mmCIF file of N, CA and C in Angstrom:
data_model
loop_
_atom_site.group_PDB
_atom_site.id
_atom_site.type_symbol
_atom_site.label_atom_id
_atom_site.label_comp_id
_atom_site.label_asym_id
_atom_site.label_seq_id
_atom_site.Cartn_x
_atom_site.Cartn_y
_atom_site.Cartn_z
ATOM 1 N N UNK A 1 21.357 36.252 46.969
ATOM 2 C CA UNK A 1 22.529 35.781 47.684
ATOM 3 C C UNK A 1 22.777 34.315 47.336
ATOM 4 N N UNK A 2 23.981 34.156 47.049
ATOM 5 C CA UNK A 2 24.232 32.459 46.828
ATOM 6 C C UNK A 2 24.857 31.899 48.314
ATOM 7 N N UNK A 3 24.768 30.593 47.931
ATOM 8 C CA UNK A 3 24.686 29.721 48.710
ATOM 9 C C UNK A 3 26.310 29.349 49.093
ATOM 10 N N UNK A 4 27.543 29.270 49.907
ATOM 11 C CA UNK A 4 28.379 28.602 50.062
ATOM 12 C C UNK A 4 29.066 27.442 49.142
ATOM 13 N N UNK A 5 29.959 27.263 48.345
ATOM 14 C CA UNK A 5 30.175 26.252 48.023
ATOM 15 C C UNK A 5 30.843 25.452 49.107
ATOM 16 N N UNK A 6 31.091 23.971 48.399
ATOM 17 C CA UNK A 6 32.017 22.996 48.931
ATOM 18 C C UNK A 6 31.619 22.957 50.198
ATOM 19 N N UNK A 7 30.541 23.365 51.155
ATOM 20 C CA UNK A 7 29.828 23.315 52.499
ATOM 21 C C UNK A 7 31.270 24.044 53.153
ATOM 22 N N UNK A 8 31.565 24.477 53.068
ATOM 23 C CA UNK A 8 32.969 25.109 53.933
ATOM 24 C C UNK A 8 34.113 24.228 54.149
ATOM 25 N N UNK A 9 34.210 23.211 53.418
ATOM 26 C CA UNK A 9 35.109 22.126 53.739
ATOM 27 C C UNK A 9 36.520 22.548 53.036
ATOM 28 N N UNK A 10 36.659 23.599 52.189
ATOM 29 C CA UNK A 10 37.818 24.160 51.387
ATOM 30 C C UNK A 10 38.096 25.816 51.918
ATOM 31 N N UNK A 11 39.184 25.896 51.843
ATOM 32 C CA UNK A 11 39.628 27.208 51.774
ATOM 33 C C UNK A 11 38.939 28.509 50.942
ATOM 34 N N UNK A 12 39.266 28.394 49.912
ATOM 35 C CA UNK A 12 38.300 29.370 49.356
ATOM 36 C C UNK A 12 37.270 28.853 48.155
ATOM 37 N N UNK A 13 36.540 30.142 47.829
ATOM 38 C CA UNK A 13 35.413 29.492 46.680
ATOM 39 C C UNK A 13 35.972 28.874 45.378
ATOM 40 N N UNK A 14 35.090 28.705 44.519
ATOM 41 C CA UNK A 14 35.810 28.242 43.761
ATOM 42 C C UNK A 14 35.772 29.587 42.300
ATOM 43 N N UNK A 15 37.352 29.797 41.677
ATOM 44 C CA UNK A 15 37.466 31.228 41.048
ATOM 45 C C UNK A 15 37.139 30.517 39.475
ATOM 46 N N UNK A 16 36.710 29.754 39.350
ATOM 47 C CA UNK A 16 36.504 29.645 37.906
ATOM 48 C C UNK A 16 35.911 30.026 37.308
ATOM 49 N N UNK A 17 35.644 30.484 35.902
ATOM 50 C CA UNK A 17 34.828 31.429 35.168
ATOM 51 C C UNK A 17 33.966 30.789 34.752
ATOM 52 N N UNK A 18 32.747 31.533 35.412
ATOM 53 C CA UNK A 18 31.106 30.462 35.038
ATOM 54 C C UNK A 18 31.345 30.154 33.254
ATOM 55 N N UNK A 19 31.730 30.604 32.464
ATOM 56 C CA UNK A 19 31.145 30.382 31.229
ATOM 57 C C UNK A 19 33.057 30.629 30.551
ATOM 58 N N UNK A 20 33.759 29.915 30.939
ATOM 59 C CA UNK A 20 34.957 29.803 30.505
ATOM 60 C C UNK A 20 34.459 27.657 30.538
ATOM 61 N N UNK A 21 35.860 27.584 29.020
ATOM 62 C CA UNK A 21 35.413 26.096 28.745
ATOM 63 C C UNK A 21 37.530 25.616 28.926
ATOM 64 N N UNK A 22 37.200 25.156 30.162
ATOM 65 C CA UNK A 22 38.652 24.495 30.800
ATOM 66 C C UNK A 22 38.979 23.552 30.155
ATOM 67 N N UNK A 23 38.607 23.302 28.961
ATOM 68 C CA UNK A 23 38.892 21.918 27.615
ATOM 69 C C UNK A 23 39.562 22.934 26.746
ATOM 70 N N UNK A 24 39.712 24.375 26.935
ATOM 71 C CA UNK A 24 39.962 24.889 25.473
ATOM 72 C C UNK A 24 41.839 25.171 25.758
ATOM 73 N N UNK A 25 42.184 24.723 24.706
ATOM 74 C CA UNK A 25 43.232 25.379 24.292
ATOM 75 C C UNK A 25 44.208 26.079 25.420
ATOM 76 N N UNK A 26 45.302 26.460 25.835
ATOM 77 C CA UNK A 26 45.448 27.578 26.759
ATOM 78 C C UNK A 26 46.754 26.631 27.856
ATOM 79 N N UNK A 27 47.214 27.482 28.638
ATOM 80 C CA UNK A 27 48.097 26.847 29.448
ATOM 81 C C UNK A 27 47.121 27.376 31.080
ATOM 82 N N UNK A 28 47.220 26.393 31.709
ATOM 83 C CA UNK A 28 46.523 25.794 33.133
ATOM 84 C C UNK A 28 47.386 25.957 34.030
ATOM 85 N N UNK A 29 47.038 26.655 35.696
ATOM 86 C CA UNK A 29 48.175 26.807 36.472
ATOM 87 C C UNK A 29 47.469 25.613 37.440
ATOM 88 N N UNK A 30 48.072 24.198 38.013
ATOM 89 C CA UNK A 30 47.154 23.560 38.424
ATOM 90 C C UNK A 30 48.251 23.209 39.585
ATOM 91 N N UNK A 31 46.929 23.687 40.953
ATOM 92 C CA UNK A 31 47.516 22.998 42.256
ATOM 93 C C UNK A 31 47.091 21.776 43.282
ATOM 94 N N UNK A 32 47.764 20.844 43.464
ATOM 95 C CA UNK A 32 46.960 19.668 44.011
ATOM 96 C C UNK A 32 47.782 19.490 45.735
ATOM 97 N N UNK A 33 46.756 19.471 46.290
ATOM 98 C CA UNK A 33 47.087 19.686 47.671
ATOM 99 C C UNK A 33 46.593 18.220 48.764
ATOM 100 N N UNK A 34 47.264 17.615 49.243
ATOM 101 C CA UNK A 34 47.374 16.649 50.210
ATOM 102 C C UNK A 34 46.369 16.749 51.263
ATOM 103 N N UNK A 35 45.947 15.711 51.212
ATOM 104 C CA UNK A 35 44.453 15.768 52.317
ATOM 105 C C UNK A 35 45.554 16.189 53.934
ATOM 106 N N UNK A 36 44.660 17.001 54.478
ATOM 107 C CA UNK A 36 45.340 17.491 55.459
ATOM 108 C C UNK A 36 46.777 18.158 55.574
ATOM 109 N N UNK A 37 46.834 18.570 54.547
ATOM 110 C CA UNK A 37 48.353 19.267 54.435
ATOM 111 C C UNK A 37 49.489 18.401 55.020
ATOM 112 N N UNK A 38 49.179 16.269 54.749
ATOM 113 C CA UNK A 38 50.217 15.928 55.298
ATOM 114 C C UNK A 38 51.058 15.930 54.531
ATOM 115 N N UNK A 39 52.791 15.939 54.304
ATOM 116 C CA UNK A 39 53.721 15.734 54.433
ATOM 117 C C UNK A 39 53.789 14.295 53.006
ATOM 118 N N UNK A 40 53.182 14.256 52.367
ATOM 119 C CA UNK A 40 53.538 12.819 51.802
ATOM 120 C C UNK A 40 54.563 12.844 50.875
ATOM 121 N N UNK A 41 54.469 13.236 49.571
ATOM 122 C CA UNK A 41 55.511 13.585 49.189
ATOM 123 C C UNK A 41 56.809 13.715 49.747
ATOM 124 N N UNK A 42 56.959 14.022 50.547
ATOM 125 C CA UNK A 42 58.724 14.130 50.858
ATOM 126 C C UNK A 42 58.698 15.207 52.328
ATOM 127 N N UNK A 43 59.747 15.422 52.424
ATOM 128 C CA UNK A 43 60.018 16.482 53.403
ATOM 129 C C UNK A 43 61.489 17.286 52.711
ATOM 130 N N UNK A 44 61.488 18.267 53.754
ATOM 131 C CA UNK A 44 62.586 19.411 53.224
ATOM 132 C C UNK A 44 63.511 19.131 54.129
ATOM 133 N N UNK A 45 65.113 18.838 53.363
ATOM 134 C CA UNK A 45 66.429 18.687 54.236
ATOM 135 C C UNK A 45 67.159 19.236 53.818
ATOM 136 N N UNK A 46 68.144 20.499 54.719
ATOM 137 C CA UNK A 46 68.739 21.268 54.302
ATOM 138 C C UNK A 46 68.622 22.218 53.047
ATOM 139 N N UNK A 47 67.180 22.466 53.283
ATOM 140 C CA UNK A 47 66.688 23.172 52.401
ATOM 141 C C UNK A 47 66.543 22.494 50.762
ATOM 142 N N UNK A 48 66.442 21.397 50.896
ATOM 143 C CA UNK A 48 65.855 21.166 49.684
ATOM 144 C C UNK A 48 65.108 19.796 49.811
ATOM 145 N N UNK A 49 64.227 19.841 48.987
ATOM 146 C CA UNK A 49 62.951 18.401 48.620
ATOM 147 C C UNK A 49 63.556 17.059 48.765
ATOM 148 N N UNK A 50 63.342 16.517 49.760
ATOM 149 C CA UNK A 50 64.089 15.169 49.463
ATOM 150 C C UNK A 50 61.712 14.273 49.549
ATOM 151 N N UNK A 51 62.538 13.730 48.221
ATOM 152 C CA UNK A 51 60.799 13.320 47.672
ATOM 153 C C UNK A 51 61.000 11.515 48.480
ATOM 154 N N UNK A 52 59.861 11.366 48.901
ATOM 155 C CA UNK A 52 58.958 10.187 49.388
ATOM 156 C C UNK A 52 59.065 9.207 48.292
ATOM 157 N N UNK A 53 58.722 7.726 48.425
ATOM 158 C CA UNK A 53 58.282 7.019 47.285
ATOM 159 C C UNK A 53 57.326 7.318 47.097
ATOM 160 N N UNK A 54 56.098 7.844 47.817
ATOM 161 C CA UNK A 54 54.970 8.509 46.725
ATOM 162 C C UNK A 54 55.415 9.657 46.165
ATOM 163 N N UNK A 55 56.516 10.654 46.266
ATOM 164 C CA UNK A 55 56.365 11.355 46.015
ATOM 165 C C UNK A 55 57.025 11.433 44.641
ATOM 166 N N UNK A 56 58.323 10.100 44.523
ATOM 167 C CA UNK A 56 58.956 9.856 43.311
ATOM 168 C C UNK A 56 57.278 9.362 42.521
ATOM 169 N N UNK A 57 56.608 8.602 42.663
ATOM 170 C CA UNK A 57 55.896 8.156 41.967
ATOM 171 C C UNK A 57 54.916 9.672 41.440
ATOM 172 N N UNK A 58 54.190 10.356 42.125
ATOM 173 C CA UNK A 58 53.930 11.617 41.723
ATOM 174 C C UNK A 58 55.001 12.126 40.715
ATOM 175 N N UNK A 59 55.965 12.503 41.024
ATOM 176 C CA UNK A 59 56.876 12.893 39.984
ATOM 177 C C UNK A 59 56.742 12.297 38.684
ATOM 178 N N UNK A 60 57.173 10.854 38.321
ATOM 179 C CA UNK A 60 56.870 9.979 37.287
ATOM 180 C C UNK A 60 55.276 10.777 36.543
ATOM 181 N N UNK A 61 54.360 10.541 37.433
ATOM 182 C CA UNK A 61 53.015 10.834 36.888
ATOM 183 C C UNK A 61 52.731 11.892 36.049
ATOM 184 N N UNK A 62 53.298 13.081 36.700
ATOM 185 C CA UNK A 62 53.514 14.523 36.048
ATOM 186 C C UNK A 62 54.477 14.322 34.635
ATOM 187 N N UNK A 63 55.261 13.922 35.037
ATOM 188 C CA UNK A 63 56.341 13.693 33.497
ATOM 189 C C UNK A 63 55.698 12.491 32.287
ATOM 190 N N UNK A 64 54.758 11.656 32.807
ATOM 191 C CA UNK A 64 53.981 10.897 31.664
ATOM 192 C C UNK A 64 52.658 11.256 31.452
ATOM 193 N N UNK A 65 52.084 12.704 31.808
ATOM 194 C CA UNK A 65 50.896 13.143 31.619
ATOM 195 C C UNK A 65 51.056 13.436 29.736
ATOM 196 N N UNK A 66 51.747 13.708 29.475
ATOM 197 C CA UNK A 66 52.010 14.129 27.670
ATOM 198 C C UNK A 66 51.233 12.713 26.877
ATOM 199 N N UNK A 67 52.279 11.419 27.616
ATOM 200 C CA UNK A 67 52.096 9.852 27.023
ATOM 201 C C UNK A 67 50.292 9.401 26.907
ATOM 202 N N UNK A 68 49.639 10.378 27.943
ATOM 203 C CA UNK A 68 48.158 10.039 27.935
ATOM 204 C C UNK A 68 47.517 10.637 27.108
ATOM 205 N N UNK A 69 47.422 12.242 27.472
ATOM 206 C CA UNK A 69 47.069 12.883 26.727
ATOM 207 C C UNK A 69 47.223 13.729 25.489
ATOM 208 N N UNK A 70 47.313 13.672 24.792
ATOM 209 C CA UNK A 70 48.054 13.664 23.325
ATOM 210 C C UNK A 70 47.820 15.177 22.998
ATOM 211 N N UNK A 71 46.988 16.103 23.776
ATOM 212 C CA UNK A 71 47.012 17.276 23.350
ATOM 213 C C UNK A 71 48.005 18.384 24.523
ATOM 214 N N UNK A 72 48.411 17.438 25.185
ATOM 215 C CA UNK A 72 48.284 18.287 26.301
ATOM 216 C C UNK A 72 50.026 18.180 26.468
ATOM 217 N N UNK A 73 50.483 19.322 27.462
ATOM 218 C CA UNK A 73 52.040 18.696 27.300
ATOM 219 C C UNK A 73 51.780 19.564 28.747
ATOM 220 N N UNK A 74 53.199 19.003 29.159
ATOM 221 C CA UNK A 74 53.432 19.749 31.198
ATOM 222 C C UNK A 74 54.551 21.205 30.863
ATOM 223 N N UNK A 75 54.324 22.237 31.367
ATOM 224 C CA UNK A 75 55.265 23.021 30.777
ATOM 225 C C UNK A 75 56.314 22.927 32.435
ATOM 226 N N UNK A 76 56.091 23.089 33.386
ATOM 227 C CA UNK A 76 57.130 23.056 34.638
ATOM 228 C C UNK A 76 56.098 22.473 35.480
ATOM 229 N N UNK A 77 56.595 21.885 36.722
ATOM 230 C CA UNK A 77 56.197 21.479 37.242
ATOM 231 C C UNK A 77 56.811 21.131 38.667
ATOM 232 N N UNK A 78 56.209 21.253 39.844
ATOM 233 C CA UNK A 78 57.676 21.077 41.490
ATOM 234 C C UNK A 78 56.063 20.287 42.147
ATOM 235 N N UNK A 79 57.034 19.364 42.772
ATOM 236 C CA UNK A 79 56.798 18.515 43.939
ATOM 237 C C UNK A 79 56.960 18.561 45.006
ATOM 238 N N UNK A 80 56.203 19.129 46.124
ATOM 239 C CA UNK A 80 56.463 19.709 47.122
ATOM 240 C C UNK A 80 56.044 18.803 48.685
ATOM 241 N N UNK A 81 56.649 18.569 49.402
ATOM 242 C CA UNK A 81 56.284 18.025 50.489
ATOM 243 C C UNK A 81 54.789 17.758 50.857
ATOM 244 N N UNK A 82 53.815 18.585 50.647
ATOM 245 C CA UNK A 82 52.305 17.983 50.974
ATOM 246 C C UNK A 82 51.404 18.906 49.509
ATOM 247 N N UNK A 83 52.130 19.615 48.409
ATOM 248 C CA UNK A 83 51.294 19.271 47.413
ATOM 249 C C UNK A 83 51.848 19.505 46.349
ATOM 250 N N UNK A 84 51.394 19.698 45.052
ATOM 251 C CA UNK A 84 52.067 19.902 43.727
ATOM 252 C C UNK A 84 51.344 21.102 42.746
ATOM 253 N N UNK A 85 52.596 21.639 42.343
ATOM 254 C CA UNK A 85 52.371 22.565 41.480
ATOM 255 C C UNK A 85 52.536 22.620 39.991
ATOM 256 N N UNK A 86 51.820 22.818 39.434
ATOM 257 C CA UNK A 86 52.257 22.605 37.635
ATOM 258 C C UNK A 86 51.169 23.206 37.227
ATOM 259 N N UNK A 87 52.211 23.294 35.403
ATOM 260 C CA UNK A 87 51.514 24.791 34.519
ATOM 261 C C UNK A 87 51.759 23.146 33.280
ATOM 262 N N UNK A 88 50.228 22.972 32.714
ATOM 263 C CA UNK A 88 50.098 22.354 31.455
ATOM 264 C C UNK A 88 49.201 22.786 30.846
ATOM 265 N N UNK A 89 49.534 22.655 30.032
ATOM 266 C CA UNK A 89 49.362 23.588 28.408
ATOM 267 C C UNK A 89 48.431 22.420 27.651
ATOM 268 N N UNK A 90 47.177 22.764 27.233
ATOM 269 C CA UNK A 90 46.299 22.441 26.241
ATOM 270 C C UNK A 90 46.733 22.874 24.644
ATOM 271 N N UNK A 91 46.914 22.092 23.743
ATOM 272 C CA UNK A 91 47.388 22.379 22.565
ATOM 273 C C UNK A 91 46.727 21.829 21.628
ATOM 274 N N UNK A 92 45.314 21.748 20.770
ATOM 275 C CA UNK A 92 44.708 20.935 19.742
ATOM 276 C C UNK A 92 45.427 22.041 18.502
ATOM 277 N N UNK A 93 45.321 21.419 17.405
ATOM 278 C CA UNK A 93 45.207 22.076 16.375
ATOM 279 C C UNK A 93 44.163 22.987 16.038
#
């Protein structure tokens, strides 16, 4: 029997593949979630995202992830009131 990860402090375990190499190649579905599910990013008005200054600045961040990493590019990406969603793509030769 194994042991609990993350001491119970997360939602669920963690699904990653023991012997998968997350450096390789491949497009990434990656979700980043706000300590306490607050609200930082922005809030929703009349049904749509009106983004925070952190949340413009998040935005910026996602759109200059390419400028850092030279293999890597953002394929979509949404900014959501307390977290963020994006699909980037690993690309070496």
């Amino acid at each position: 029997m194994t042991k609990p990860r993350f001491k119970g402090k997360y939602r669920v375990e963690s699904i990653r593949l023991p012997h998968r190499d997350y450096g390789a190649n491949g497009a990434y579905f990656v979700t980043i979630c706000t300590q306490n599910r607050r609200h930082f990013f922005g809030s929703v008005i009349k049904g749509q995202v009106k983004l925070s200054a952190i949340g413009q600045v998040a935005q910026g961040f996602w759109a200059e992830i390419p400028q850092h990493c030279d293999p890597v590019h953002v394929d979509a990406y949404v900014i959501m009131p307390n977290h963020v969603h994006g699909i980037v793509v690993i690309d070496r030769p």
